[in-house]
mmCIF file of C-alpha atoms in Angstrom:
data_model
loop_
_atom_site.group_PDB
_atom_site.id
_atom_site.type_symbol
_atom_site.label_atom_id
_atom_site.label_comp_id
_atom_site.label_asym_id
_atom_site.label_seq_id
_atom_site.Cartn_x
_atom_site.Cartn_y
_atom_site.Cartn_z
ATOM 1 C CA MET A 1 21.043 -8.073 -17.009
ATOM 2 C CA THR A 2 22.679 -10.534 -19.345
ATOM 3 C CA GLN A 3 25.319 -12.959 -18.308
ATOM 4 C CA PRO A 4 28.602 -12.190 -20.065
ATOM 5 C CA SER A 5 29.518 -14.657 -22.748
ATOM 6 C CA SER A 6 33.028 -15.994 -22.816
ATOM 7 C CA PRO A 7 35.261 -14.418 -25.451
ATOM 8 C CA PRO A 8 36.481 -16.640 -28.262
ATOM 9 C CA SER A 9 39.539 -18.549 -27.186
ATOM 10 C CA SER A 10 42.793 -17.157 -28.494
ATOM 11 C CA SER A 11 44.136 -20.651 -29.200
ATOM 12 C CA SER A 12 41.406 -21.393 -31.760
ATOM 13 C CA SER A 13 41.970 -18.095 -33.575
ATOM 14 C CA SER A 14 45.761 -18.519 -33.537
ATOM 15 C CA ILE A 15 45.454 -22.056 -34.906
ATOM 16 C CA SER A 16 43.281 -20.728 -37.696
ATOM 17 C CA LYS A 17 45.793 -17.950 -38.383
ATOM 18 C CA ARG A 18 48.638 -20.485 -38.452
ATOM 19 C CA ARG A 19 46.705 -22.651 -40.902
ATOM 20 C CA GLN A 20 46.156 -19.667 -43.148
ATOM 21 C CA ILE A 21 49.853 -18.784 -43.097
ATOM 22 C CA ILE A 22 50.908 -22.376 -43.830
ATOM 23 C CA THR A 23 48.380 -22.626 -46.663
ATOM 24 C CA VAL A 24 49.645 -19.423 -48.262
ATOM 25 C CA MET A 25 53.276 -20.538 -47.879
ATOM 26 C CA MET A 26 52.575 -23.918 -49.491
ATOM 27 C CA LEU A 27 50.704 -22.305 -52.387
ATOM 28 C CA VAL A 28 53.567 -19.817 -52.923
ATOM 29 C CA LEU A 29 56.040 -22.736 -52.974
ATOM 30 C CA ALA A 30 53.838 -24.487 -55.535
ATOM 31 C CA LEU A 31 53.819 -21.359 -57.719
ATOM 32 C CA ILE A 32 57.609 -21.063 -57.438
ATOM 33 C CA GLY A 33 57.887 -24.758 -58.357
ATOM 34 C CA GLY A 34 55.687 -24.212 -61.394
ATOM 35 C CA LEU A 35 57.799 -21.249 -62.471
ATOM 36 C CA VAL A 36 61.061 -23.224 -61.989
ATOM 37 C CA ARG A 37 59.607 -26.190 -63.894
ATOM 38 C CA TRP A 38 58.503 -23.909 -66.746
ATOM 39 C CA LEU A 39 61.871 -22.123 -67.049
ATOM 40 C CA ALA A 40 64.204 -25.113 -66.502
ATOM 41 C CA PRO A 41 65.483 -27.178 -69.413
ATOM 42 C CA GLN A 42 63.713 -30.516 -70.064
ATOM 43 C CA PRO A 43 65.928 -33.146 -68.386
ATOM 44 C CA SER A 44 67.388 -31.328 -65.364
ATOM 45 C CA LEU A 45 67.536 -31.428 -61.582
ATOM 46 C CA ALA A 46 65.943 -27.958 -61.391
ATOM 47 C CA ARG A 47 62.912 -29.199 -63.339
ATOM 48 C CA ASP A 48 62.573 -32.194 -60.982
ATOM 49 C CA LEU A 49 62.804 -29.898 -57.924
ATOM 50 C CA GLY A 50 60.142 -27.670 -59.470
ATOM 51 C CA SER A 51 57.900 -30.725 -59.838
ATOM 52 C CA VAL A 52 58.425 -31.653 -56.172
ATOM 53 C CA LEU A 53 57.563 -28.102 -55.069
ATOM 54 C CA MET A 54 54.380 -28.240 -57.148
ATOM 55 C CA VAL A 55 53.318 -31.495 -55.490
ATOM 56 C CA LEU A 56 53.780 -30.049 -51.961
ATOM 57 C CA TRP A 57 50.495 -28.139 -52.167
ATOM 58 C CA LEU A 58 48.374 -31.307 -52.578
ATOM 59 C CA PRO A 59 47.905 -31.898 -48.805
ATOM 60 C CA ILE A 60 46.589 -28.353 -48.496
ATOM 61 C CA ILE A 61 43.625 -29.245 -50.728
ATOM 62 C CA GLY A 62 42.112 -31.155 -47.768
ATOM 63 C CA ASN A 63 42.280 -28.018 -45.629
ATOM 64 C CA ILE A 64 40.707 -25.910 -48.360
ATOM 65 C CA ILE A 65 37.891 -28.429 -48.904
ATOM 66 C CA GLY A 66 37.318 -28.653 -45.123
ATOM 67 C CA TRP A 67 37.159 -24.851 -44.902
ATOM 68 C CA LEU A 68 34.631 -24.707 -47.758
ATOM 69 C CA ILE A 69 32.451 -27.373 -46.109
ATOM 70 C CA GLN A 70 32.618 -25.518 -42.787
ATOM 71 C CA ARG A 71 31.576 -22.283 -44.536
ATOM 72 C CA ALA A 72 28.673 -24.082 -46.225
ATOM 73 C CA LYS A 73 27.427 -25.595 -42.941
ATOM 74 C CA ALA A 74 27.796 -22.400 -40.899
ATOM 75 C CA PRO A 75 24.490 -20.680 -40.132
ATOM 76 C CA LYS A 76 23.871 -17.731 -42.425
ATOM 77 C CA HIS A 77 22.808 -15.592 -39.470
ATOM 78 C CA LEU A 78 22.736 -16.004 -35.747
ATOM 79 C CA PRO A 79 19.344 -16.156 -34.069
ATOM 80 C CA GLN A 80 18.441 -12.732 -32.836
ATOM 81 C CA GLY A 81 17.890 -12.004 -29.185
ATOM 82 C CA PHE A 82 16.188 -9.112 -27.515
ATOM 83 C CA ALA A 83 17.180 -5.740 -28.940
ATOM 84 C CA ALA A 84 18.958 -3.435 -26.520
ATOM 85 C CA GLY A 85 16.668 -0.863 -24.964
ATOM 86 C CA THR A 86 13.395 -2.637 -25.773
ATOM 87 C CA VAL A 87 10.621 -2.325 -23.236
ATOM 88 C CA PHE A 88 10.022 -5.374 -21.049
ATOM 89 C CA LYS A 89 6.494 -6.745 -21.533
ATOM 90 C CA PRO A 90 5.804 -9.794 -19.361
ATOM 91 C CA ASP A 91 4.252 -12.738 -21.179
ATOM 92 C CA ALA A 92 4.112 -15.081 -18.185
ATOM 93 C CA ARG A 93 5.115 -15.585 -14.558
ATOM 94 C CA ILE A 94 7.272 -18.458 -13.409
ATOM 95 C CA GLU A 95 8.341 -19.993 -10.154
ATOM 96 C CA LEU A 96 12.060 -20.709 -10.437
ATOM 97 C CA THR A 97 14.293 -22.717 -8.139
ATOM 98 C CA LEU A 98 18.005 -22.399 -8.876
ATOM 99 C CA LEU A 99 20.141 -25.486 -8.475
ATOM 100 C CA ALA A 100 22.918 -25.577 -5.890
ATOM 101 C CA ALA A 101 26.166 -24.765 -7.665
ATOM 102 C CA ASP A 102 29.320 -26.853 -7.479
ATOM 103 C CA THR A 103 31.499 -23.777 -7.796
ATOM 104 C CA PRO A 104 31.186 -20.502 -5.872
ATOM 105 C CA ARG A 105 31.260 -18.513 -9.124
ATOM 106 C CA LEU A 106 27.951 -20.090 -10.185
ATOM 107 C CA SER A 107 26.269 -19.824 -6.781
ATOM 108 C CA ARG A 108 24.447 -16.575 -7.756
ATOM 109 C CA PRO A 109 24.176 -16.743 -11.572
ATOM 110 C CA ILE A 110 21.167 -14.401 -11.885
ATOM 111 C CA ARG A 111 21.515 -10.805 -10.761
ATOM 112 C CA ALA A 112 19.038 -7.906 -10.594
ATOM 113 C CA GLY A 113 17.965 -6.467 -13.936
ATOM 114 C CA TYR A 114 17.195 -8.382 -17.086
ATOM 115 C CA PHE A 115 18.553 -11.886 -17.573
ATOM 116 C CA ASP A 116 18.539 -13.585 -20.976
ATOM 117 C CA GLY A 117 18.254 -17.349 -21.022
ATOM 118 C CA ALA A 118 16.201 -20.215 -22.379
ATOM 119 C CA LEU A 119 13.265 -22.077 -20.883
ATOM 120 C CA VAL A 120 13.420 -25.694 -22.020
ATOM 121 C CA VAL A 121 10.460 -28.056 -22.092
ATOM 122 C CA GLY A 122 11.363 -31.527 -23.302
ATOM 123 C CA SER A 123 13.437 -30.993 -26.426
ATOM 124 C CA GLU A 124 12.156 -27.467 -27.162
ATOM 125 C CA GLY A 125 13.770 -24.283 -25.905
ATOM 126 C CA PHE A 126 12.376 -20.758 -25.854
ATOM 127 C CA THR A 127 14.524 -17.619 -25.679
ATOM 128 C CA THR A 128 13.466 -15.599 -22.667
ATOM 129 C CA ARG A 129 14.262 -12.483 -20.711
ATOM 130 C CA LEU A 130 13.612 -12.525 -16.974
ATOM 131 C CA ALA A 131 12.881 -9.357 -14.999
ATOM 132 C CA VAL A 132 14.784 -9.751 -11.741
ATOM 133 C CA PRO A 133 13.910 -7.133 -9.082
ATOM 134 C CA THR A 134 16.757 -5.636 -7.055
ATOM 135 C CA ASP A 135 15.321 -7.003 -3.813
ATOM 136 C CA GLY A 136 14.417 -10.403 -5.288
ATOM 137 C CA GLU A 137 17.571 -11.941 -6.706
ATOM 138 C CA PRO A 138 17.146 -15.728 -6.834
ATOM 139 C CA VAL A 139 19.002 -17.780 -4.245
ATOM 140 C CA PRO A 140 19.885 -21.442 -4.923
ATOM 141 C CA GLU A 141 17.324 -23.980 -3.682
ATOM 142 C CA VAL A 142 14.813 -21.244 -2.696
ATOM 143 C CA PRO A 143 11.793 -20.835 -5.009
ATOM 144 C CA CYS A 144 11.172 -17.321 -6.339
ATOM 145 C CA THR A 145 8.539 -15.812 -8.622
ATOM 146 C CA LEU A 146 9.695 -13.866 -11.687
ATOM 147 C CA GLU A 147 8.085 -12.323 -14.746
ATOM 148 C CA VAL A 148 9.293 -13.560 -18.106
ATOM 149 C CA GLN A 149 9.183 -12.193 -21.634
ATOM 150 C CA PHE A 150 9.541 -14.519 -24.624
ATOM 151 C CA LEU A 151 11.292 -13.614 -27.842
ATOM 152 C CA ARG A 152 8.561 -15.483 -29.756
ATOM 153 C CA PRO A 153 5.562 -15.498 -27.371
ATOM 154 C CA GLU A 154 3.211 -17.043 -29.925
ATOM 155 C CA LEU A 155 5.357 -20.199 -30.002
ATOM 156 C CA ALA A 156 6.289 -20.294 -26.336
ATOM 157 C CA LEU A 157 2.857 -19.730 -24.825
ATOM 158 C CA ALA A 158 1.404 -22.584 -26.883
ATOM 159 C CA GLN A 159 3.807 -24.976 -25.103
ATOM 160 C CA LEU A 160 4.083 -23.287 -21.694
ATOM 161 C CA GLN A 161 0.611 -23.550 -20.164
ATOM 162 C CA ASN A 162 0.001 -22.991 -16.446
ATOM 163 C CA GLY A 163 1.807 -25.623 -14.396
ATOM 164 C CA THR A 164 4.196 -26.690 -17.181
ATOM 165 C CA LYS A 165 7.558 -27.737 -15.745
ATOM 166 C CA PHE A 166 10.707 -26.374 -17.397
ATOM 167 C CA ALA A 167 14.467 -26.065 -17.034
ATOM 168 C CA LEU A 168 16.285 -22.713 -17.247
ATOM 169 C CA LEU A 169 19.494 -22.650 -19.281
ATOM 170 C CA SER A 170 22.110 -20.003 -19.786
ATOM 171 C CA GLY A 171 24.069 -21.102 -22.823
ATOM 172 C CA ARG A 172 24.611 -24.796 -22.128
ATOM 173 C CA THR A 173 24.568 -24.436 -18.345
ATOM 174 C CA LEU A 174 21.526 -25.666 -16.447
ATOM 175 C CA LEU A 175 20.717 -23.029 -13.824
ATOM 176 C CA GLY A 176 17.457 -24.234 -12.351
ATOM 177 C CA THR A 177 14.004 -25.704 -12.762
ATOM 178 C CA GLY A 178 10.510 -24.443 -12.202
ATOM 179 C CA HIS A 179 6.965 -24.236 -13.463
ATOM 180 C CA VAL A 180 4.713 -21.687 -15.159
ATOM 181 C CA LEU A 181 2.292 -19.669 -13.029
ATOM 182 C CA PRO A 182 -0.856 -17.873 -14.195
ATOM 183 C CA LEU A 183 -0.194 -14.293 -15.313
ATOM 184 C CA ALA A 184 -1.801 -12.060 -12.678
#
């Protein structure tokens, strides 16, 4: 069973929406200023106001450039996880000890079913799916044995030999530590 991911915050999407609205408004004002400047007689107050309206869009260029850079740096695709409905094939067994949680909500982070997470060894992480039996849900500070399937077993098994110590992450949250056991 996967842990639910938090939905995108509404404040970040509303800020983005506000920026889009402001950008469009400033560009419309610049277009109106250009039109006024084009239609107004040469030495006139209307022509000067048109020039001022045209200059108002200049600060928006920074936002547009920032947006383009953000688009260029964004990953082209998100790393794929386990496809829904795929058969669980254990690649290894682990002994996992969950850490004691500071908050009650995190005291039982892994429930029965399949749990997606990452096993981290040093600076390398491997996407995993744990098979958690209904009668064997992990309890903090009590070691338990679980079967694990790796998204890329050829990479993970090269690093995760018997006895290798690891940390289990869910997103950026450290859930526990453990070591690899021989596959029975």
